[in-house]
Short mmCIF file of C-alpha atoms in Angstrom, two decimals:
data_model
loop_
_atom_site.label_atom_id
_atom_site.label_comp_id
_atom_site.label_asym_id
_atom_site.label_seq_id
_atom_site.Cartn_x
_atom_site.Cartn_y
_atom_site.Cartn_z
CA LYS A 1 16.18 8.34 -9.59
CA ALA A 2 13.27 7.09 -11.27
CA GLY A 3 10.40 5.96 -9.42
CA VAL A 4 8.22 2.87 -9.93
CA THR A 5 6.58 3.24 -13.35
CA GLN A 6 3.31 1.71 -14.32
CA THR A 7 1.70 1.66 -17.71
CA PRO A 8 -0.59 2.54 -19.02
CA ARG A 9 -2.19 5.05 -16.43
CA TYR A 10 -5.85 4.54 -17.88
CA LEU A 11 -7.47 1.76 -19.35
CA ILE A 12 -11.16 1.05 -20.38
CA LYS A 13 -12.03 -2.58 -21.25
CA THR A 14 -15.39 -4.57 -21.92
CA ARG A 15 -16.69 -7.54 -19.64
CA GLY A 16 -15.19 -10.76 -20.61
CA GLN A 17 -12.02 -9.23 -22.06
CA GLN A 18 -8.57 -9.61 -20.57
CA VAL A 19 -6.09 -6.85 -19.61
CA THR A 20 -2.25 -6.76 -18.95
CA LEU A 21 -0.77 -4.04 -16.76
CA SER A 22 3.00 -3.34 -16.66
CA CYS A 23 5.37 -2.08 -13.65
CA SER A 24 9.00 -1.17 -13.91
CA PRO A 25 10.63 -1.01 -10.60
CA ILE A 26 12.89 1.29 -9.11
CA SER A 27 16.52 0.36 -10.45
CA GLY A 28 18.20 -2.00 -8.25
CA HIS A 29 14.74 -3.24 -6.50
CA ARG A 30 14.13 -6.93 -6.91
CA SER A 31 10.72 -7.48 -5.21
CA VAL A 32 7.55 -6.25 -6.89
CA SER A 33 4.10 -6.50 -5.33
CA TRP A 34 0.63 -5.82 -6.86
CA TYR A 35 -2.37 -4.34 -4.98
CA GLN A 36 -6.06 -3.35 -5.87
CA GLN A 37 -7.48 -0.36 -4.49
CA THR A 38 -11.47 0.12 -4.54
CA PRO A 39 -13.57 2.51 -2.33
CA GLY A 40 -15.20 -0.46 -1.00
CA GLN A 41 -12.44 -2.77 -0.10
CA GLY A 42 -9.59 -0.41 0.33
CA LEU A 43 -5.99 -1.75 -0.56
CA GLN A 44 -5.70 -5.39 -1.15
CA PHE A 45 -2.68 -7.66 -1.84
CA LEU A 46 -2.81 -9.26 -4.97
CA PHE A 47 0.58 -11.08 -5.04
CA GLU A 48 4.43 -10.51 -4.79
CA TYR A 49 7.29 -11.64 -7.25
CA PHE A 50 10.94 -11.78 -6.35
CA SER A 51 13.75 -13.45 -8.66
CA GLU A 52 11.08 -14.25 -11.23
CA THR A 53 9.08 -16.42 -8.53
CA GLN A 54 5.86 -15.72 -6.91
CA ARG A 55 6.67 -15.55 -3.22
CA ASN A 56 3.08 -14.75 -1.91
CA LYS A 57 -0.44 -14.51 -3.11
CA GLY A 58 -3.66 -12.77 -1.85
CA ASN A 59 -7.01 -14.01 -1.67
CA PHE A 60 -7.95 -13.30 -5.45
CA PRO A 61 -9.45 -15.68 -7.79
CA GLY A 62 -7.38 -17.26 -10.45
CA ARG A 63 -8.27 -14.93 -13.27
CA PHE A 64 -5.59 -12.67 -11.65
CA SER A 65 -2.03 -13.42 -12.50
CA GLY A 66 1.30 -12.18 -12.76
CA ARG A 67 4.80 -12.58 -13.76
CA GLN A 68 8.38 -11.23 -13.30
CA PHE A 69 11.06 -10.86 -15.66
CA SER A 70 14.80 -11.28 -15.33
CA ASN A 71 15.21 -7.49 -15.18
CA SER A 72 12.60 -7.35 -12.16
CA ARG A 73 9.98 -5.78 -14.63
CA SER A 74 6.48 -7.35 -13.61
CA GLU A 75 3.29 -7.72 -15.34
CA MET A 76 -0.05 -8.58 -14.06
CA ASN A 77 -3.01 -10.27 -16.23
CA VAL A 78 -6.72 -10.27 -15.61
CA SER A 79 -8.72 -12.43 -17.51
CA THR A 80 -12.37 -12.67 -18.17
CA LEU A 81 -12.98 -9.10 -16.77
CA GLU A 82 -15.80 -8.53 -14.50
CA LEU A 83 -17.58 -5.16 -13.65
CA GLY A 84 -16.31 -5.42 -10.04
CA ASP A 85 -12.54 -5.68 -11.39
CA SER A 86 -12.82 -1.86 -11.99
CA ALA A 87 -10.29 -0.27 -9.63
CA LEU A 88 -6.82 1.30 -9.29
CA TYR A 89 -4.24 -1.25 -9.43
CA LEU A 90 -0.91 -0.29 -7.80
CA CYS A 91 2.39 -1.88 -8.09
CA ALA A 92 5.03 -1.42 -5.24
CA SER A 93 8.77 -2.25 -5.38
CA SER A 94 11.12 -3.03 -2.68
CA LEU A 95 15.03 -3.63 -2.50
CA ASP A 96 14.76 -7.03 -1.43
CA LEU A 97 12.06 -9.58 -0.26
CA GLY A 98 10.85 -9.01 3.24
CA SER A 99 9.53 -5.80 5.01
CA ASN A 100 13.09 -4.42 6.25
CA TYR A 101 13.45 -2.19 3.18
CA GLY A 102 9.88 -0.36 2.82
CA TYR A 103 7.80 -0.48 -0.23
CA THR A 104 7.40 2.28 -2.95
CA PHE A 105 4.28 2.41 -4.98
CA GLY A 106 3.83 3.43 -8.23
CA SER A 107 1.21 5.96 -9.64
CA GLY A 108 -1.08 3.11 -10.47
CA THR A 109 -3.37 1.98 -13.58
CA ARG A 110 -6.98 3.26 -13.44
CA LEU A 111 -8.95 0.11 -14.92
CA THR A 112 -12.74 0.63 -15.80
CA VAL A 113 -14.69 -2.36 -16.81
CA VAL A 114 -17.88 -1.57 -18.82
CA GLN B 1 -8.10 -13.48 8.95
CA LYS B 2 -5.37 -10.74 9.61
CA GLU B 3 -6.83 -7.32 10.11
CA VAL B 4 -6.00 -4.01 10.52
CA GLU B 5 -8.30 -1.51 12.02
CA GLN B 6 -8.38 2.25 11.85
CA ASN B 7 -10.97 5.04 12.59
CA SER B 8 -12.06 6.33 9.26
CA GLY B 9 -12.31 9.80 10.49
CA PRO B 10 -12.31 12.48 9.42
CA LEU B 11 -10.00 13.67 12.15
CA SER B 12 -9.96 17.59 12.09
CA VAL B 13 -7.10 19.56 13.70
CA PRO B 14 -6.18 23.29 13.64
CA GLU B 15 -3.04 24.22 12.14
CA GLY B 16 0.00 23.67 14.54
CA ALA B 17 -1.70 21.14 16.60
CA ILE B 18 -0.62 17.59 17.16
CA ALA B 19 -2.38 14.93 15.17
CA SER B 20 -2.70 11.62 16.47
CA LEU B 21 -3.51 8.72 14.10
CA ASN B 22 -4.40 5.22 15.74
CA CYS B 23 -4.19 1.71 14.19
CA THR B 24 -4.81 -1.92 15.78
CA TYR B 25 -4.00 -5.07 14.40
CA SER B 26 -5.16 -8.74 15.11
CA ASP B 27 -2.04 -10.75 14.39
CA ARG B 28 0.21 -11.12 17.16
CA GLY B 29 2.88 -12.50 14.78
CA SER B 30 3.10 -9.23 12.95
CA GLN B 31 6.35 -7.85 12.91
CA SER B 32 6.75 -4.68 10.99
CA PHE B 33 4.44 -1.69 10.55
CA PHE B 34 4.12 0.92 7.96
CA TRP B 35 2.61 4.31 7.76
CA TYR B 36 1.52 5.70 4.32
CA ARG B 37 0.03 8.83 3.28
CA GLN B 38 -2.41 9.23 0.44
CA TYR B 39 -3.43 12.35 -1.36
CA SER B 40 -6.73 12.10 -3.26
CA GLY B 41 -6.18 10.73 -6.81
CA LYS B 42 -2.60 9.84 -5.74
CA SER B 43 -0.74 6.69 -4.88
CA PRO B 44 0.33 5.85 -1.52
CA GLU B 45 3.70 7.40 0.03
CA LEU B 46 5.60 5.66 2.69
CA ILE B 47 6.19 7.94 5.68
CA MET B 48 7.53 5.74 8.25
CA PHE B 49 8.01 2.00 9.18
CA ILE B 50 8.50 0.61 12.59
CA TYR B 51 9.47 -2.54 14.14
CA SER B 52 10.59 -2.35 17.59
CA ASN B 53 8.35 -1.42 20.51
CA GLY B 54 8.56 2.15 21.51
CA ASP B 55 8.87 5.41 19.72
CA LYS B 56 10.51 6.25 16.31
CA GLU B 57 10.80 9.99 15.16
CA ASP B 58 11.48 11.40 11.89
CA GLY B 59 11.15 15.17 11.48
CA ARG B 60 7.66 16.16 12.56
CA PHE B 61 6.42 12.55 12.62
CA THR B 62 6.63 10.20 15.41
CA ALA B 63 5.57 6.31 15.04
CA GLN B 64 4.92 4.33 18.34
CA LEU B 65 4.52 0.60 18.43
CA ASN B 66 3.10 -1.21 21.38
CA LYS B 67 3.09 -4.96 20.45
CA ALA B 68 1.65 -6.10 23.79
CA SER B 69 -1.49 -3.96 23.08
CA GLN B 70 -1.27 -4.68 19.26
CA TYR B 71 -1.31 -0.93 18.83
CA VAL B 72 0.49 1.43 16.34
CA SER B 73 0.10 5.22 16.16
CA LEU B 74 1.48 8.01 14.30
CA LEU B 75 1.59 11.51 15.95
CA ILE B 76 2.22 14.67 13.56
CA ARG B 77 3.38 17.62 15.18
CA ASP B 78 3.07 21.20 13.96
CA SER B 79 0.37 19.95 11.49
CA GLN B 80 0.26 21.79 8.26
CA PRO B 81 -2.74 21.97 5.62
CA SER B 82 -0.58 20.00 3.44
CA ASP B 83 -0.79 17.22 5.70
CA SER B 84 -4.32 16.85 4.93
CA ALA B 85 -4.58 13.25 3.33
CA THR B 86 -5.62 9.77 4.08
CA TYR B 87 -3.24 8.05 6.62
CA LEU B 88 -3.02 4.42 5.94
CA CYS B 89 -1.24 1.91 8.74
CA ALA B 90 -0.37 -1.44 7.29
CA THR B 91 1.52 -4.59 8.60
CA ASP B 92 3.67 -6.82 6.53
CA SER B 93 2.21 -10.48 6.85
CA GLU B 94 3.05 -12.16 3.27
CA GLY B 95 2.20 -8.91 1.54
CA LEU B 96 1.16 -5.71 3.06
CA VAL B 97 -2.32 -5.76 4.90
CA PHE B 98 -3.55 -2.19 4.98
CA GLY B 99 -6.35 -0.52 7.34
CA ALA B 100 -9.17 1.37 5.58
CA GLY B 101 -7.19 4.57 6.29
CA THR B 102 -7.85 7.70 8.47
CA ILE B 103 -8.87 10.96 6.59
CA LEU B 104 -7.01 13.86 8.46
CA ARG B 105 -8.01 17.46 7.85
CA VAL B 106 -5.68 20.13 8.96
CA LYS B 107 -7.63 23.59 9.27
CA SER B 108 -5.86 26.82 8.67
#
């Protein structure tokens, strides 16, 4: 059974650019959530999608956005990149909305903003 | 602000010993709790989740939850060098809220 797939694995972008990251959940999983991990702030929740709708949102500026497609695949977008956006971005999928099913993480996308 | 607190460690234990990892949380309304293991350079891996007060055992791992004290713990019996990693405690509160993690080092 394939796990959560994130692409690309690594990205280098210039300040001011925008970036799109992709996440394919485990087959059958309908909930996809995104997290940012940095050495200083740890793992922080960005947002969660279920049935193509954003269900929850963390405390991040509007430059961070996402969407989910009908096949449950999800993308997140960061516009007007800042140096502080350099981080590991992790996607997690769950069978359904809510915590009763646990969340499985992908390998992440390492974003470096220069 | 909903918070999850963990001692950053490192916690060092000899091989074969019991490692005890602890976590406290601020939101009394939190219902579910997760323990993730993260090896350096890898993504978090779910070890256990617990919803009810008391103990939950899975192999060498036991999660303990005390909602009155707002306290969650993870016991690892017969610790192995391969258990050396960062252990992250999280609660589900409209998205997972993670602690900073505890570094565990198991010495052979």
